[in-house]
C-alpha positions as protocol buffer text, in pm:
chain_id: "A"
residue {
  index: 1
  type: UNK
  ca { x: 0 y: 0 z: 0 }
}
residue {
  index: 2
  type: UNK
  ca { x: 145 y: 337 z: -93 }
}
residue {
  index: 3
  type: UNK
  ca { x: 137 y: 652 z: 122 }
}
residue {
  index: 4
  type: UNK
  ca { x: -166 y: 797 z: -62 }
}
residue {
  index: 5
  type: UNK
  ca { x: -365 y: 477 z: -7 }
}
residue {
  index: 6
  type: UNK
  ca { x: -259 y: 469 z: 360 }
}
residue {
  index: 7
  type: UNK
  ca { x: -372 y: 829 z: 414 }
}
residue {
  index: 8
  type: UNK
  ca { x: -705 y: 756 z: 248 }
}
residue {
  index: 9
  type: UNK
  ca { x: -752 y: 450 z: 468 }
}
residue {
  index: 10
  type: UNK
  ca { x: -655 y: 646 z: 783 }
}
residue {
  index: 11
  type: UNK
  ca { x: -902 y: 923 z: 695 }
}
residue {
  index: 12
  type: UNK
  ca { x: -1182 y: 671 z: 636 }
}
residue {
  index: 13
  type: UNK
  ca { x: -1108 y: 473 z: 954 }
}
residue {
  index: 14
  type: UNK
  ca { x: -1106 y: 789 z: 1168 }
}
residue {
  index: 15
  type: UNK
  ca { x: -1435 y: 905 z: 1014 }
}
residue {
  index: 16
  type: UNK
  ca { x: -1587 y: 564 z: 1082 }
}
residue {
  index: 17
  type: UNK
  ca { x: -1453 y: 558 z: 1440 }
}
residue {
  index: 18
  type: UNK
  ca { x: -1601 y: 903 z: 1509 }
}
residue {
  index: 19
  type: UNK
  ca { x: -1934 y: 786 z: 1369 }
}
residue {
  index: 20
  type: UNK
  ca { x: -1936 y: 462 z: 1567 }
}
residue {
  index: 21
  type: UNK
  ca { x: -1836 y: 624 z: 1896 }
}
residue {
  index: 22
  type: UNK
  ca { x: -2067 y: 925 z: 1853 }
}
residue {
  index: 23
  type: UNK
  ca { x: -2363 y: 700 z: 1774 }
}
residue {
  index: 24
  type: UNK
  ca { x: -2302 y: 498 z: 2090 }
}
residue {
  index: 25
  type: UNK
  ca { x: -2228 y: 793 z: 2322 }
}
residue {
  index: 26
  type: UNK
  ca { x: -2592 y: 868 z: 2424 }
}
residue {
  index: 27
  type: UNK
  ca { x: -2621 y: 512 z: 2555 }
}
residue {
  index: 28
  type: UNK
  ca { x: -2330 y: 580 z: 2790 }
}
residue {
  index: 29
  type: UNK
  ca { x: -2492 y: 848 z: 3000 }
}
residue {
  index: 30
  type: UNK
  ca { x: -2670 y: 1179 z: 2977 }
}
residue {
  index: 31
  type: UNK
  ca { x: -2406 y: 1376 z: 2788 }
}
residue {
  index: 32
  type: UNK
  ca { x: -2365 y: 1434 z: 2418 }
}
residue {
  index: 33
  type: UNK
  ca { x: -2017 y: 1444 z: 2262 }
}
residue {
  index: 34
  type: UNK
  ca { x: -1976 y: 1823 z: 2293 }
}
residue {
  index: 35
  type: UNK
  ca { x: -2088 y: 1827 z: 2657 }
}
residue {
  index: 36
  type: UNK
  ca { x: -1858 y: 1538 z: 2741 }
}
residue {
  index: 37
  type: UNK
  ca { x: -1554 y: 1702 z: 2584 }
}
residue {
  index: 38
  type: UNK
  ca { x: -1620 y: 2038 z: 2750 }
}
residue {
  index: 39
  type: UNK
  ca { x: -1672 y: 1887 z: 3096 }
}
residue {
  index: 40
  type: UNK
  ca { x: -1362 y: 1671 z: 3051 }
}
residue {
  index: 41
  type: UNK
  ca { x: -1158 y: 1982 z: 2969 }
}
residue {
  index: 42
  type: UNK
  ca { x: -1289 y: 2158 z: 3281 }
}
residue {
  index: 43
  type: UNK
  ca { x: -1215 y: 1847 z: 3484 }
}
residue {
  index: 44
  type: UNK
  ca { x: -849 y: 1872 z: 3381 }
}
residue {
  index: 45
  type: UNK
  ca { x: -800 y: 2251 z: 3372 }
}
residue {
  index: 46
  type: UNK
  ca { x: -1058 y: 2421 z: 3592 }
}
residue {
  index: 47
  type: UNK
  ca { x: -1143 y: 2699 z: 3635 }
}
residue {
  index: 48
  type: UNK
  ca { x: -1114 y: 2846 z: 3285 }
}
residue {
  index: 49
  type: UNK
  ca { x: -1230 y: 3157 z: 3110 }
}
residue {
  index: 50
  type: UNK
  ca { x: -1443 y: 3105 z: 2802 }
}
residue {
  index: 51
  type: UNK
  ca { x: -1163 y: 3226 z: 2572 }
}
residue {
  index: 52
  type: UNK
  ca { x: -917 y: 2972 z: 2715 }
}
residue {
  index: 53
  type: UNK
  ca { x: -1179 y: 2698 z: 2699 }
}
residue {
  index: 54
  type: UNK
  ca { x: -1250 y: 2778 z: 2333 }
}
residue {
  index: 55
  type: UNK
  ca { x: -878 y: 2786 z: 2251 }
}
residue {
  index: 56
  type: UNK
  ca { x: -802 y: 2460 z: 2433 }
}
residue {
  index: 57
  type: UNK
  ca { x: -1081 y: 2280 z: 2245 }
}
residue {
  index: 58
  type: UNK
  ca { x: -1019 y: 2464 z: 1916 }
}
residue {
  index: 59
  type: UNK
  ca { x: -1376 y: 2598 z: 1912 }
}
residue {
  index: 60
  type: UNK
  ca { x: -1503 y: 2933 z: 1793 }
}
residue {
  index: 61
  type: UNK
  ca { x: -1597 y: 3167 z: 2077 }
}
residue {
  index: 62
  type: UNK
  ca { x: -1964 y: 3155 z: 1973 }
}
residue {
  index: 63
  type: UNK
  ca { x: -1968 y: 2772 z: 1975 }
}
residue {
  index: 64
  type: UNK
  ca { x: -1799 y: 2759 z: 2315 }
}
residue {
  index: 65
  type: UNK
  ca { x: -2046 y: 3018 z: 2449 }
}
residue {
  index: 66
  type: UNK
  ca { x: -2346 y: 2813 z: 2330 }
}
residue {
  index: 67
  type: UNK
  ca { x: -2207 y: 2495 z: 2482 }
}
residue {
  index: 68
  type: UNK
  ca { x: -2130 y: 2670 z: 2811 }
}
residue {
  index: 69
  type: UNK
  ca { x: -2482 y: 2817 z: 2820 }
}
residue {
  index: 70
  type: UNK
  ca { x: -2633 y: 2470 z: 2768 }
}
residue {
  index: 71
  type: UNK
  ca { x: -2425 y: 2318 z: 3048 }
}
residue {
  index: 72
  type: UNK
  ca { x: -2504 y: 2613 z: 3274 }
}
residue {
  index: 73
  type: UNK
  ca { x: -2877 y: 2562 z: 3216 }
}
residue {
  index: 74
  type: UNK
  ca { x: -2836 y: 2198 z: 3313 }
}
residue {
  index: 75
  type: UNK
  ca { x: -2652 y: 2311 z: 3631 }
}
residue {
  index: 76
  type: UNK
  ca { x: -2337 y: 2114 z: 3532 }
}
residue {
  index: 77
  type: UNK
  ca { x: -2117 y: 2425 z: 3540 }
}
residue {
  index: 78
  type: UNK
  ca { x: -2117 y: 2764 z: 3707 }
}
residue {
  index: 79
  type: UNK
  ca { x: -1962 y: 3099 z: 3624 }
}
residue {
  index: 80
  type: UNK
  ca { x: -1802 y: 3330 z: 3874 }
}
residue {
  index: 81
  type: UNK
  ca { x: -1598 y: 3651 z: 3847 }
}
residue {
  index: 82
  type: UNK
  ca { x: -1223 y: 3616 z: 3816 }
}
residue {
  index: 83
  type: UNK
  ca { x: -1047 y: 3731 z: 4133 }
}
residue {
  index: 84
  type: UNK
  ca { x: -781 y: 3903 z: 3917 }
}
residue {
  index: 85
  type: UNK
  ca { x: -1022 y: 4074 z: 3678 }
}
residue {
  index: 86
  type: UNK
  ca { x: -1388 y: 4095 z: 3780 }
}
residue {
  index: 87
  type: UNK
  ca { x: -1491 y: 4169 z: 3420 }
}
residue {
  index: 88
  type: UNK
  ca { x: -1390 y: 3815 z: 3321 }
}
residue {
  index: 89
  type: UNK
  ca { x: -1601 y: 3514 z: 3415 }
}
residue {
  index: 90
  type: UNK
  ca { x: -1438 y: 3186 z: 3503 }
}
residue {
  index: 91
  type: UNK
  ca { x: -1613 y: 2855 z: 3454 }
}
residue {
  index: 92
  type: UNK
  ca { x: -1596 y: 2545 z: 3671 }
}
residue {
  index: 93
  type: UNK
  ca { x: -1796 y: 2226 z: 3713 }
}
residue {
  index: 94
  type: UNK
  ca { x: -2060 y: 2196 z: 3980 }
}
residue {
  index: 95
  type: UNK
  ca { x: -2100 y: 1885 z: 4191 }
}
residue {
  index: 96
  type: UNK
  ca { x: -2375 y: 1770 z: 3951 }
}
residue {
  index: 97
  type: UNK
  ca { x: -2134 y: 1818 z: 3659 }
}
residue {
  index: 98
  type: UNK
  ca { x: -1862 y: 1621 z: 3835 }
}
residue {
  index: 99
  type: UNK
  ca { x: -2104 y: 1340 z: 3915 }
}
residue {
  index: 100
  type: UNK
  ca { x: -2242 y: 1302 z: 3562 }
}
residue {
  index: 101
  type: UNK
  ca { x: -1895 y: 1324 z: 3409 }
}
residue {
  index: 102
  type: UNK
  ca { x: -1766 y: 1053 z: 3643 }
}
residue {
  index: 103
  type: UNK
  ca { x: -2067 y: 831 z: 3564 }
}
residue {
  index: 104
  type: UNK
  ca { x: -2022 y: 875 z: 3188 }
}
residue {
  index: 105
  type: UNK
  ca { x: -1644 y: 823 z: 3207 }
}
residue {
  index: 106
  type: UNK
  ca { x: -1694 y: 495 z: 3393 }
}
residue {
  index: 107
  type: UNK
  ca { x: -1945 y: 372 z: 3133 }
}
residue {
  index: 108
  type: UNK
  ca { x: -1717 y: 479 z: 2848 }
}
residue {
  index: 109
  type: UNK
  ca { x: -1413 y: 309 z: 3005 }
}
residue {
  index: 110
  type: UNK
  ca { x: -1616 y: -9 z: 3047 }
}
residue {
  index: 111
  type: UNK
  ca { x: -1724 y: 2 z: 2682 }
}
residue {
  index: 112
  type: UNK
  ca { x: -1366 y: 55 z: 2563 }
}
residue {
  index: 113
  type: UNK
  ca { x: -1245 y: -226 z: 2789 }
}
residue {
  index: 114
  type: UNK
  ca { x: -1498 y: -457 z: 2622 }
}
residue {
  index: 115
  type: UNK
  ca { x: -1404 y: -342 z: 2270 }
}
residue {
  index: 116
  type: UNK
  ca { x: -1032 y: -383 z: 2342 }
}
residue {
  index: 117
  type: UNK
  ca { x: -1054 y: -701 z: 2550 }
}
residue {
  index: 118
  type: UNK
  ca { x: -859 y: -905 z: 2291 }
}
residue {
  index: 119
  type: UNK
  ca { x: -579 y: -647 z: 2260 }
}
residue {
  index: 120
  type: UNK
  ca { x: -252 y: -697 z: 2445 }
}
residue {
  index: 121
  type: UNK
  ca { x: -132 y: -443 z: 2701 }
}
residue {
  index: 122
  type: UNK
  ca { x: 138 y: -337 z: 2452 }
}
residue {
  index: 123
  type: UNK
  ca { x: -118 y: -283 z: 2174 }
}
residue {
  index: 124
  type: UNK
  ca { x: -337 y: -73 z: 2404 }
}
residue {
  index: 125
  type: UNK
  ca { x: -36 y: 131 z: 2515 }
}
residue {
  index: 126
  type: UNK
  ca { x: 65 y: 190 z: 2152 }
}
residue {
  index: 127
  type: UNK
  ca { x: -289 y: 295 z: 2060 }
}
residue {
  index: 128
  type: UNK
  ca { x: -301 y: 540 z: 2352 }
}
residue {
  index: 129
  type: UNK
  ca { x: 33 y: 696 z: 2256 }
}
residue {
  index: 130
  type: UNK
  ca { x: -56 y: 722 z: 1888 }
}
residue {
  index: 131
  type: UNK
  ca { x: -401 y: 869 z: 1955 }
}
residue {
  index: 132
  type: UNK
  ca { x: -251 y: 1126 z: 2193 }
}
residue {
  index: 133
  type: UNK
  ca { x: 11 y: 1218 z: 1935 }
}
residue {
  index: 134
  type: UNK
  ca { x: -249 y: 1241 z: 1658 }
}
residue {
  index: 135
  type: UNK
  ca { x: -468 y: 1472 z: 1866 }
}
residue {
  index: 136
  type: UNK
  ca { x: -171 y: 1696 z: 1955 }
}
residue {
  index: 137
  type: UNK
  ca { x: -67 y: 1714 z: 1590 }
}
residue {
  index: 138
  type: UNK
  ca { x: -425 y: 1799 z: 1488 }
}
residue {
  index: 139
  type: UNK
  ca { x: -428 y: 2082 z: 1744 }
}
residue {
  index: 140
  type: UNK
  ca { x: -100 y: 2218 z: 1608 }
}
residue {
  index: 141
  type: UNK
  ca { x: -222 y: 2186 z: 1249 }
}
residue {
  index: 142
  type: UNK
  ca { x: -551 y: 2355 z: 1332 }
}
residue {
  index: 143
  type: UNK
  ca { x: -372 y: 2646 z: 1503 }
}
residue {
  index: 144
  type: UNK
  ca { x: -157 y: 2701 z: 1193 }
}
residue {
  index: 145
  type: UNK
  ca { x: -453 y: 2675 z: 952 }
}
residue {
  index: 146
  type: UNK
  ca { x: -704 y: 2909 z: 1113 }
}
């Protein structure tokens, strides 16, 4: 297989993986893909301003604002004034947000454990490293191509 064929296969397999995982996500708890990603980001880097949240997730400010508003309505996040600059709002998860994220993460981990049950520890480690690298490279590429 030449490089062009490999890239076409990679593109197709990623598109299929996104479709398969996105289709199954609602069965793994009460969060859609966008809500899950946003809460996961806050879980790792909270509190954040909306601009930082949008930049970290490579979202437009308007998209991030809509997603934040939805999660705020559901009481999964809260805004509060920044101690350094009261004109800026910071965002953090509420207890309800933490609880639903933890529930969904556990269900997702269980599903991935079932999918990958026939993979060796080395294969799983390699997949984790390559997926992390791919995501980092996509973030870099996206930043350069805005």
